[in-house]
CSV table of C-alpha atoms and ligand atoms in Angstrom, one decimal:
chain,number,residue,atom,x,y,z
A,253,MET,CA,-31.4,-43.6,-9.8
A,254,SER,CA,-27.8,-45.0,-8.8
A,255,SER,CA,-27.5,-46.4,-5.2
A,256,THR,CA,-24.3,-43.9,-4.7
A,257,PRO,CA,-26.1,-40.6,-3.3
A,258,SER,CA,-25.3,-37.8,-5.8
A,259,LEU,CA,-23.7,-34.5,-4.7
A,260,PHE,CA,-27.1,-32.8,-5.2
A,261,ALA,CA,-29.1,-35.2,-3.2
A,262,PHE,CA,-26.6,-35.3,-0.6
A,263,ILE,CA,-26.5,-31.6,-0.5
A,264,ALA,CA,-30.3,-31.2,-0.4
A,265,ASN,CA,-31.2,-34.0,2.1
A,266,GLY,CA,-28.2,-34.8,4.1
A,267,PRO,CA,-25.8,-37.9,3.4
A,268,LEU,CA,-28.6,-40.6,4.7
A,269,CYS,CA,-31.2,-39.4,2.5
A,270,ALA,CA,-33.6,-42.6,1.6
A,271,GLU,CA,-34.1,-43.0,-2.0
A,272,ASP,CA,-37.7,-43.7,-1.8
A,273,ALA,CA,-38.3,-40.3,0.3
A,274,MET,CA,-37.3,-38.8,-3.1
A,275,ALA,CA,-39.4,-40.7,-5.5
A,276,ASP,CA,-42.8,-38.9,-5.0
A,277,LYS,CA,-41.1,-35.4,-5.8
A,278,SER,CA,-43.1,-33.3,-7.4
A,279,PHE,CA,-42.2,-31.7,-11.0
A,280,ALA,CA,-41.3,-28.1,-9.4
A,281,SER,CA,-38.9,-30.0,-7.2
A,282,ARG,CA,-37.3,-32.3,-9.6
A,283,VAL,CA,-36.3,-29.5,-11.7
A,284,ILE,CA,-34.0,-28.2,-9.0
A,285,TRP,CA,-33.0,-31.3,-6.9
A,286,ASP,CA,-32.3,-33.9,-9.9
A,287,ALA,CA,-29.3,-32.4,-11.7
A,288,GLN,CA,-27.2,-35.2,-10.5
A,289,SER,CA,-23.3,-35.6,-10.4
A,290,LYS,CA,-21.7,-38.5,-8.8
A,291,ARG,CA,-18.4,-37.2,-6.6
A,292,SER,CA,-15.5,-38.1,-8.4
A,293,ILE,CA,-12.8,-40.1,-7.0
A,294,ASN,CA,-10.3,-39.0,-9.5
A,295,ASP,CA,-9.4,-35.3,-9.5
A,296,PRO,CA,-9.7,-32.9,-12.6
A,297,ALA,CA,-6.2,-31.9,-13.9
A,298,VAL,CA,-7.3,-28.2,-13.7
A,299,LEU,CA,-9.0,-26.5,-11.2
A,300,PRO,CA,-12.6,-26.4,-11.8
A,301,ILE,CA,-14.6,-23.0,-11.8
A,302,TYR,CA,-16.1,-22.7,-8.8
A,303,GLN,CA,-19.3,-21.0,-9.8
A,304,SER,CA,-21.3,-21.0,-6.8
A,305,ALA,CA,-22.0,-18.1,-4.2
A,306,GLY,CA,-23.6,-20.4,-1.7
A,307,TRP,CA,-21.6,-23.1,0.1
A,308,VAL,CA,-23.0,-26.0,2.0
A,309,PHE,CA,-22.2,-27.2,5.7
A,310,ARG,CA,-23.4,-30.1,7.6
A,311,SER,CA,-23.4,-28.8,11.0
A,312,LEU,CA,-22.9,-25.5,13.1
A,313,ASP,CA,-19.7,-27.0,14.5
A,314,GLU,CA,-18.2,-27.1,10.9
A,315,VAL,CA,-19.2,-23.4,10.3
A,316,ASP,CA,-17.5,-22.5,13.5
A,317,ALA,CA,-14.5,-24.3,12.4
A,318,VAL,CA,-14.3,-22.8,9.0
A,319,TYR,CA,-14.8,-19.2,10.2
A,320,GLU,CA,-12.0,-19.8,12.9
A,321,GLY,CA,-9.9,-21.2,10.2
A,322,ARG,CA,-9.6,-24.5,12.2
A,323,GLN,CA,-10.8,-26.1,9.0
A,324,PRO,CA,-10.3,-25.4,5.3
A,325,GLY,CA,-13.6,-24.4,3.9
A,326,THR,CA,-15.7,-21.9,1.5
A,327,ILE,CA,-17.8,-19.5,3.4
A,328,TYR,CA,-19.8,-17.3,0.8
A,329,GLY,CA,-18.8,-16.4,-2.8
A,330,GLY,CA,-18.5,-12.5,-1.8
A,331,SER,CA,-15.6,-13.8,0.4
A,332,GLY,CA,-13.6,-16.0,-2.2
A,333,VAL,CA,-14.0,-19.4,-3.7
A,334,PRO,CA,-11.5,-22.0,-4.1
A,335,ASP,CA,-10.4,-20.5,-7.3
A,336,HIS,CA,-9.5,-17.4,-5.2
A,337,GLN,CA,-7.7,-19.4,-2.7
A,338,ALA,CA,-5.6,-21.1,-5.3
A,339,LEU,CA,-4.6,-17.9,-6.9
A,340,GLU,CA,-3.8,-16.3,-3.4
A,341,ALA,CA,-1.8,-19.3,-2.6
A,342,LEU,CA,0.2,-18.7,-6.2
A,343,VAL,CA,1.0,-15.0,-5.6
A,344,SER,CA,1.9,-15.5,-2.1
A,345,SER,CA,4.4,-18.1,-3.2
A,346,LEU,CA,5.9,-15.9,-6.2
A,347,HIS,CA,6.2,-13.2,-3.7
A,348,GLY,CA,7.6,-15.0,-0.7
A,349,SER,CA,4.8,-13.4,1.3
A,350,GLU,CA,2.9,-15.1,4.2
A,351,ASP,CA,-0.8,-14.3,2.8
A,352,THR,CA,-2.3,-12.6,-0.1
A,353,VAL,CA,-6.1,-11.3,-0.7
A,354,VAL,CA,-6.9,-11.2,-4.5
A,355,THR,CA,-9.5,-8.7,-5.2
A,356,ALA,CA,-11.5,-7.3,-8.4
A,357,ALA,CA,-8.9,-4.8,-9.8
A,358,GLY,CA,-5.6,-3.4,-8.6
A,359,MET,CA,-7.7,-0.2,-7.6
A,360,SER,CA,-9.6,-2.3,-5.0
A,361,ALA,CA,-6.4,-3.9,-3.6
A,362,PHE,CA,-5.3,-0.1,-2.8
A,363,THR,CA,-8.8,0.7,-1.7
A,364,ALA,CA,-9.2,-2.1,0.8
A,365,THR,CA,-5.5,-1.6,2.1
A,366,ILE,CA,-5.6,1.8,2.7
A,367,ILE,CA,-9.0,2.2,4.4
A,368,SER,CA,-7.5,-1.1,6.4
A,369,LEU,CA,-4.6,0.9,7.5
A,370,ALA,CA,-5.0,4.7,7.5
A,371,LYS,CA,-7.3,6.8,9.7
A,372,SER,CA,-8.2,10.5,9.9
A,373,GLY,CA,-5.4,12.6,10.8
A,374,ASP,CA,-2.8,10.0,9.4
A,375,ARG,CA,-0.1,11.2,6.8
A,376,ILE,CA,0.9,8.9,3.5
A,377,VAL,CA,4.2,10.0,1.9
A,378,ALA,CA,3.7,8.8,-1.8
A,379,ALA,CA,6.1,8.9,-4.6
A,380,ARG,CA,5.7,11.6,-7.3
A,381,ASP,CA,5.6,9.2,-9.7
A,382,LEU,CA,2.5,7.1,-9.3
A,383,TYR,CA,-0.3,5.5,-11.8
A,384,GLY,CA,-2.9,8.2,-12.4
A,385,ASN,CA,-5.9,6.4,-10.3
A,386,THR,CA,-3.9,5.9,-7.3
A,387,SER,CA,-2.8,9.6,-7.1
A,388,ARG,CA,-6.6,10.4,-7.6
A,389,LEU,CA,-7.3,8.0,-4.9
A,390,LEU,CA,-4.9,9.7,-2.3
A,391,ASP,CA,-6.9,13.0,-3.3
A,392,ASP,CA,-10.0,11.3,-2.6
A,393,LEU,CA,-8.7,10.4,0.9
A,394,ARG,CA,-8.5,14.2,1.8
A,395,LYS,CA,-12.1,14.5,2.8
A,396,PHE,CA,-11.6,11.7,5.5
A,397,GLY,CA,-8.6,13.6,6.9
A,398,VAL,CA,-5.9,11.5,5.3
A,399,THR,CA,-3.5,13.7,3.8
A,400,THR,CA,-0.6,12.9,1.2
A,401,ASP,CA,2.9,14.4,0.5
A,402,THR,CA,5.0,13.3,-2.4
A,403,PHE,CA,8.6,12.6,-2.8
A,404,ASP,CA,10.9,11.2,-5.4
A,405,ALA,CA,11.1,7.5,-4.9
A,406,SER,CA,14.5,7.3,-7.0
A,407,ASP,CA,16.4,9.5,-4.8
A,408,PRO,CA,17.6,8.7,-1.2
A,409,ALA,CA,17.8,12.4,0.2
A,410,SER,CA,14.4,12.9,-1.0
A,411,VAL,CA,13.0,10.1,1.0
A,412,THR,CA,14.6,10.9,4.3
A,413,ASP,CA,13.6,14.4,3.7
A,414,ALA,CA,9.8,13.3,3.2
A,415,LEU,CA,9.9,11.1,6.3
A,416,ARG,CA,11.5,13.9,8.7
A,417,SER,CA,8.0,14.1,10.1
A,418,SER,CA,5.7,11.1,10.9
A,419,ALA,CA,3.9,9.0,8.5
A,420,ARG,CA,1.3,6.0,8.3
A,421,LEU,CA,2.1,4.6,5.1
A,422,VAL,CA,4.6,5.1,2.3
A,423,ILE,CA,3.6,4.1,-1.3
A,424,VAL,CA,5.8,3.6,-4.2
A,425,GLU,CA,5.7,2.0,-7.2
A,426,THR,CA,8.7,-0.7,-8.2
A,427,ILE,CA,8.7,0.6,-11.7
A,428,SER,CA,6.9,4.0,-12.1
A,429,ASN,CA,3.8,4.3,-14.8
A,430,PRO,CA,4.8,5.7,-17.1
A,431,ARG,CA,8.3,7.1,-16.8
A,432,VAL,CA,9.7,3.6,-15.6
A,433,ARG,CA,11.7,4.8,-12.9
A,434,VAL,CA,12.9,2.3,-10.5
A,435,ALA,CA,12.4,3.0,-6.8
A,436,ASP,CA,15.1,2.7,-4.3
A,437,LEU,CA,13.5,0.2,-2.3
A,438,THR,CA,16.2,-0.4,0.0
A,439,ALA,CA,16.2,3.3,1.0
A,440,VAL,CA,12.8,3.6,1.2
A,441,CYS,CA,12.0,0.8,3.6
A,442,ARG,CA,14.9,1.6,5.6
A,443,ALA,CA,13.8,5.2,6.0
A,444,ALA,CA,10.1,4.5,6.5
A,445,HIS,CA,10.6,1.7,9.1
A,446,GLU,CA,12.8,4.2,11.0
A,447,CYS,CA,9.7,6.4,11.5
A,448,GLY,CA,7.3,3.8,12.0
A,449,ALA,CA,5.3,3.6,8.5
A,450,LEU,CA,4.4,0.9,6.5
A,451,VAL,CA,5.7,0.5,2.9
A,452,ILE,CA,3.0,-0.5,0.3
A,453,VAL,CA,4.9,-1.2,-3.0
A,454,ASP,CA,2.8,-1.3,-6.3
A,455,ASN,CA,4.7,-4.0,-8.4
A,456,SER,CA,2.4,-4.1,-11.2
A,457,LEU,CA,5.1,-3.0,-13.9
A,458,ALA,CA,7.7,-5.4,-12.6
A,459,SER,CA,5.4,-8.4,-11.3
A,460,PRO,CA,7.1,-10.9,-9.3
A,461,TYR,CA,9.0,-12.1,-12.5
A,462,HIS,CA,11.6,-9.1,-12.3
A,463,CYS,CA,10.8,-8.3,-8.5
A,464,GLN,CA,9.9,-9.5,-5.0
A,465,PRO,CA,9.9,-6.2,-2.7
A,466,VAL,CA,9.3,-8.4,0.4
A,467,ARG,CA,12.9,-9.0,0.0
A,468,PHE,CA,13.9,-5.3,0.4
A,469,GLY,CA,11.8,-5.2,3.5
A,470,ALA,CA,8.2,-4.0,1.9
A,471,ASP,CA,5.4,-4.5,4.1
A,472,LEU,CA,2.6,-4.9,1.6
A,473,VAL,CA,2.9,-5.5,-2.3
A,474,ILE,CA,0.2,-4.4,-4.2
A,475,GLU,CA,-0.3,-6.2,-7.8
A,476,SER,CA,-2.6,-5.0,-10.7
A,477,ILE,CA,-2.9,-8.8,-12.1
A,478,THR,CA,-4.9,-7.2,-14.9
A,479,LYS,CA,-1.2,-6.5,-16.3
A,480,PHE,CA,1.5,-8.8,-16.5
A,481,LEU,CA,0.3,-11.8,-14.1
A,482,GLY,CA,-3.1,-11.9,-16.2
A,483,GLY,CA,-0.9,-11.1,-19.1
A,484,HIS,CA,-3.8,-11.4,-21.9
A,485,MET,CA,-6.0,-8.3,-21.6
A,486,ASP,CA,-8.8,-10.1,-20.9
A,487,LEU,CA,-9.5,-10.0,-16.8
A,488,THR,CA,-9.2,-7.5,-14.1
A,489,LEU,CA,-7.9,-8.4,-10.8
A,490,GLY,CA,-5.7,-6.9,-8.1
A,491,SER,CA,-3.9,-8.2,-5.0
A,492,VAL,CA,-2.2,-7.4,-1.8
A,493,SER,CA,0.5,-10.0,-0.3
A,494,GLY,CA,2.1,-9.5,3.1
A,495,PRO,CA,2.0,-10.6,6.7
A,496,ALA,CA,-1.1,-12.5,7.6
A,497,SER,CA,-1.5,-10.0,10.7
A,498,LEU,CA,-2.3,-7.2,8.2
A,499,LEU,CA,-4.0,-9.3,5.4
A,500,GLY,CA,-6.6,-10.7,8.1
A,501,PRO,CA,-8.4,-7.4,8.5
A,502,ILE,CA,-7.8,-6.5,4.6
A,503,ARG,CA,-9.4,-9.7,3.9
A,504,LEU,CA,-12.6,-9.2,5.8
A,505,LEU,CA,-12.9,-5.3,4.6
A,506,ALA,CA,-12.2,-6.4,1.0
A,507,ALA,CA,-15.3,-8.6,1.4
A,508,ARG,CA,-17.3,-6.2,3.3
A,509,LEU,CA,-16.8,-3.8,0.8
A,510,GLY,CA,-17.7,-6.1,-2.0
A,511,LEU,CA,-14.5,-6.0,-3.6
A,512,ILE,CA,-14.1,-9.6,-4.3
A,513,SER,CA,-13.5,-10.7,-8.1
A,514,ALA,CA,-15.7,-12.9,-10.0
A,515,THR,CA,-14.5,-16.5,-9.9
A,516,LEU,CA,-13.8,-16.7,-13.7
A,517,ASP,CA,-11.2,-14.0,-13.4
A,518,ALA,CA,-9.2,-15.8,-10.7
A,519,TRP,CA,-9.5,-19.0,-12.7
A,520,LEU,CA,-7.9,-17.3,-15.9
A,521,ALA,CA,-5.1,-15.6,-13.8
A,522,ILE,CA,-4.1,-18.9,-12.7
A,523,ARG,CA,-3.9,-20.0,-16.1
A,524,SER,CA,-2.2,-17.2,-17.2
A,525,ILE,CA,0.4,-17.3,-14.2
A,526,ALA,CA,1.5,-20.7,-15.7
A,527,THR,CA,3.1,-18.8,-18.6
A,528,LEU,CA,4.3,-15.9,-16.8
A,529,ASP,CA,8.0,-16.9,-16.8
A,530,VAL,CA,8.1,-17.6,-20.6
A,531,ARG,CA,6.2,-14.7,-21.6
A,532,LEU,CA,8.1,-12.2,-19.5
A,533,ALA,CA,11.6,-13.8,-20.6
A,534,ARG,CA,10.5,-12.9,-24.3
A,535,SER,CA,9.0,-9.8,-24.0
A,536,SER,CA,11.6,-7.9,-21.5
A,537,ALA,CA,14.1,-9.2,-23.9
A,538,ASN,CA,12.3,-7.7,-26.7
A,539,ALA,CA,11.7,-4.5,-24.8
A,540,GLY,CA,15.4,-4.2,-24.3
A,541,GLU,CA,15.9,-4.8,-28.1
A,542,VAL,CA,13.2,-2.1,-29.3
A,543,ALA,CA,14.6,0.6,-26.7
A,544,SER,CA,17.8,0.3,-28.1
A,545,TRP,CA,16.5,0.6,-31.5
A,546,LEU,CA,14.2,3.7,-30.7
A,547,ALA,CA,17.3,5.5,-28.9
A,548,SER,CA,19.2,5.8,-32.2
A,549,HIS,CA,15.9,7.0,-34.2
A,550,SER,CA,15.9,10.6,-35.5
A,551,LYS,CA,12.0,11.4,-34.5
A,552,VAL,CA,12.4,10.1,-31.1
A,553,ARG,CA,13.1,12.5,-28.8
A,554,ALA,CA,14.2,10.6,-25.8
A,555,VAL,CA,13.8,6.9,-24.6
A,556,HIS,CA,12.6,5.6,-21.1
A,557,TYR,CA,13.8,2.5,-20.3
A,558,PRO,CA,15.5,1.3,-16.8
A,559,GLY,CA,17.8,-1.0,-18.9
A,560,LEU,CA,19.2,1.5,-20.8
A,561,ALA,CA,22.4,2.7,-19.5
A,562,THR,CA,21.1,6.6,-20.2
A,563,HIS,CA,18.3,6.1,-18.0
A,564,ALA,CA,18.4,8.2,-14.8
A,565,THR,CA,17.6,5.0,-12.6
A,566,HIS,CA,19.7,2.4,-14.4
A,567,SER,CA,22.1,1.4,-11.7
A,568,LEU,CA,19.3,1.4,-9.1
A,569,ALA,CA,17.4,-0.9,-11.5
A,570,LYS,CA,20.5,-3.4,-11.5
A,571,GLY,CA,20.0,-4.0,-7.9
A,572,VAL,CA,16.0,-3.7,-7.8
A,573,LEU,CA,15.2,-6.0,-10.9
A,574,GLU,CA,16.2,-9.1,-11.9
A,575,ARG,CA,15.8,-11.2,-15.1
A,576,GLY,CA,15.9,-8.0,-17.1
A,577,TYR,CA,14.1,-4.6,-17.0
A,578,GLY,CA,10.6,-5.0,-17.7
A,579,SER,CA,8.3,-5.0,-20.7
A,580,VAL,CA,7.2,-1.2,-21.0
A,581,VAL,CA,9.5,1.2,-22.9
A,582,SER,CA,8.4,5.1,-23.0
A,583,PHE,CA,9.4,7.5,-25.4
A,584,GLU,CA,8.9,10.8,-26.7
A,585,LEU,CA,8.1,12.5,-29.9
A,586,GLU,CA,7.8,16.3,-30.3
A,587,PRO,CA,5.1,17.5,-27.9
A,588,ASP,CA,2.2,17.4,-30.6
A,589,ARG,CA,-0.6,15.2,-30.6
A,590,ARG,CA,-1.1,15.5,-34.5
A,591,LEU,CA,2.3,13.5,-34.7
A,592,VAL,CA,0.8,10.8,-32.5
A,593,ASP,CA,-2.2,10.4,-34.5
A,594,ARG,CA,0.2,10.2,-37.7
A,595,LEU,CA,2.2,7.3,-35.9
A,596,LEU,CA,-0.9,5.5,-35.3
A,597,ALA,CA,-2.5,5.6,-38.6
A,598,ALA,CA,1.0,4.0,-40.1
A,599,LEU,CA,1.4,1.4,-37.6
A,600,ALA,CA,0.2,-1.9,-39.2
A,601,HIS,CA,-0.1,-4.2,-36.0
A,602,ILE,CA,0.7,-2.2,-33.0
A,603,LYS,CA,-2.7,-0.4,-31.6
A,604,LEU,CA,-3.3,2.6,-29.3
A,605,VAL,CA,-4.8,0.5,-26.4
A,606,LEU,CA,-5.6,2.0,-22.9
A,607,SER,CA,-4.2,-0.8,-21.0
A,608,PHE,CA,-1.0,-2.9,-21.3
A,609,ALA,CA,0.9,-6.0,-20.6
A,610,GLY,CA,-0.8,-8.1,-23.1
A,611,VAL,CA,0.9,-10.7,-25.4
A,612,SER,CA,0.7,-8.1,-28.2
A,613,THR,CA,2.8,-5.0,-28.5
A,614,SER,CA,0.5,-2.0,-28.0
A,615,LEU,CA,0.9,1.7,-27.0
A,616,SER,CA,-0.8,4.2,-25.1
A,617,HIS,CA,-0.9,8.0,-24.7
A,618,PRO,CA,-0.8,8.6,-20.9
A,619,ALA,CA,-1.7,12.3,-21.3
A,620,THR,CA,-5.1,11.6,-22.8
A,621,SER,CA,-5.6,8.2,-20.4
A,622,SER,CA,-3.7,7.0,-17.4
A,623,HIS,CA,-3.0,10.4,-16.8
A,624,ARG,CA,-6.0,12.1,-18.1
A,625,SER,CA,-7.3,12.9,-14.7
A,626,LEU,CA,-4.1,14.9,-13.3
A,627,THR,CA,-4.3,18.5,-14.0
A,628,ALA,CA,-1.8,19.8,-17.1
A,629,ASP,CA,0.7,21.3,-14.1
A,630,GLN,CA,0.6,17.7,-12.6
A,631,ARG,CA,1.3,16.2,-16.0
A,632,ARG,CA,4.0,18.7,-16.5
A,633,ALA,CA,5.7,18.1,-13.1
A,634,ILE,CA,6.4,14.4,-13.9
A,635,GLY,CA,7.1,15.3,-17.6
A,636,ILE,CA,3.8,13.8,-19.5
A,637,HIS,CA,3.2,16.2,-22.7
A,638,ASP,CA,1.3,15.3,-25.8
A,639,GLY,CA,4.1,13.5,-27.3
A,640,PHE,CA,4.9,11.2,-24.4
A,641,LEU,CA,3.8,7.4,-25.4
A,642,ARG,CA,4.0,4.3,-23.4
A,643,LEU,CA,4.9,0.9,-25.5
A,644,SER,CA,4.1,-2.1,-24.1
A,645,VAL,CA,6.1,-4.6,-25.7
A,646,GLY,CA,4.8,-8.2,-26.4
A,647,VAL,CA,6.0,-11.4,-27.2
A,648,GLU,CA,6.2,-11.4,-31.1
A,649,ASN,CA,9.2,-11.7,-33.1
A,650,PRO,CA,11.3,-8.5,-32.1
A,651,ALA,CA,12.3,-7.6,-35.7
A,652,ASP,CA,8.7,-7.4,-36.5
A,653,ILE,CA,8.0,-5.1,-33.8
A,654,ILE,CA,10.7,-2.8,-34.8
A,655,GLY,CA,9.7,-3.2,-38.6
A,656,ASP,CA,6.1,-1.8,-37.7
A,657,LEU,CA,7.4,1.1,-35.2
A,658,ALA,CA,9.8,2.1,-38.3
A,659,ARG,CA,6.6,2.4,-40.5
A,660,GLY,CA,4.9,4.1,-37.7
A,661,LEU,CA,8.1,6.6,-37.2
A,662,ALA,CA,8.4,7.2,-41.0
A,663,ALA,CA,5.2,9.2,-41.1
A,664,VAL,CA,5.7,11.4,-38.4
B,744,LIG,C1,-3.2,-0.6,-14.1
B,744,LIG,C2,-2.4,-0.2,-12.7
B,744,LIG,C3,-3.1,-0.1,-11.4
B,744,LIG,C4,-4.5,-0.4,-11.4
B,744,LIG,O1,-4.8,-1.6,-11.6
B,744,LIG,P1,-6.3,-2.3,-12.2
B,744,LIG,O2,-6.3,-3.7,-12.0
B,744,LIG,O3,-6.4,-1.2,-13.5
B,744,LIG,O4,-7.2,-1.6,-11.0
B,744,LIG,C5,-2.2,0.3,-10.3
B,744,LIG,N1,-0.9,0.5,-10.4
B,744,LIG,C6,-0.5,0.5,-11.7
B,744,LIG,C7,1.1,0.9,-11.6
B,744,LIG,C8,-1.1,0.1,-12.8
B,744,LIG,O5,-0.3,0.1,-14.1
């Protein structure tokens, strides 16, 4: 045995454990205590995966200091380990926010945030264009006495109108899913703050590469890290960013509700965000090319992309988004799902995938997936029919993406 106390001996027996006290351990103890790792004096270049639910403290004073935030430290896996803390610092930096809580999914970030801030009798005002599960979550809250009214987030008159009576929370998406309509964040935040409401912006389609909603006055920013921040369709994570005064209670509630992610996903997200800038520079430029090409195709009824001059929110997008207009392009065929099946069968590389924002281009069909839980009437109200498709443009060569789409559309 080495004369330097090993990490595990240190943990099990305290810093001054005598080697002779270890010598007569039984086999049953050696299988547990004898995994030896010397404390390293140099650091790994890449943050390790801290796969530990339990964390060791040397004294009760140290427990107090970590709980009270006077000393950095990890309390318990269920409240986040150093990989989560590193990811939270990274997302806070990208959003220019004071604090961030990382959760197991975008929807858990919404759950913790809304449960923390809303109480029975409160009114929420939400954009009409919302991700399907967010709309359903707001429906779920009705049984707890929290009601929701909707408005058009790209129309300042609709915003003012919706906020004539008081509201606790206003919820909008920077770029809506799937109609990719850009919200008038400045008008929404001004009107909300005038009536004392907090603004929650779901920034999942933009990511901090294209928009940092805090700069427009948003109180809280939610990311489905599952999407562009994760960027490889291999993890599920969410985050909420904002001032420490709001995030403190959200952090405790998220841990209490069991909403903190597995460590590996946080570690993967840190690795993925390192390429966010280069991935999105490529994919958003590709999306612009693909959108223009689709707009001139005879089989395509309509193209939705905020970068197109014909898009309903193009001029708003110029003020809200930077470095391009995002990597999601929606388009419409005639409202007939058989046409969609013909397209899918003829595509060689682009697959039907019920998520988006990976490095490879993929298609989804909101009516049967992300917006499946809405009634047909609710879908009709937001223009989603059987021929509506959402294309997530990846980082391949744009000519090859267009080539595959041309092959697919020729069969429609
Ligand atoms: C996917 C998505 C969510 C939900 O995120 P999960 O990580 O899947 O829970 C929320 N909002 C938008 C706009 C999304 O696209």
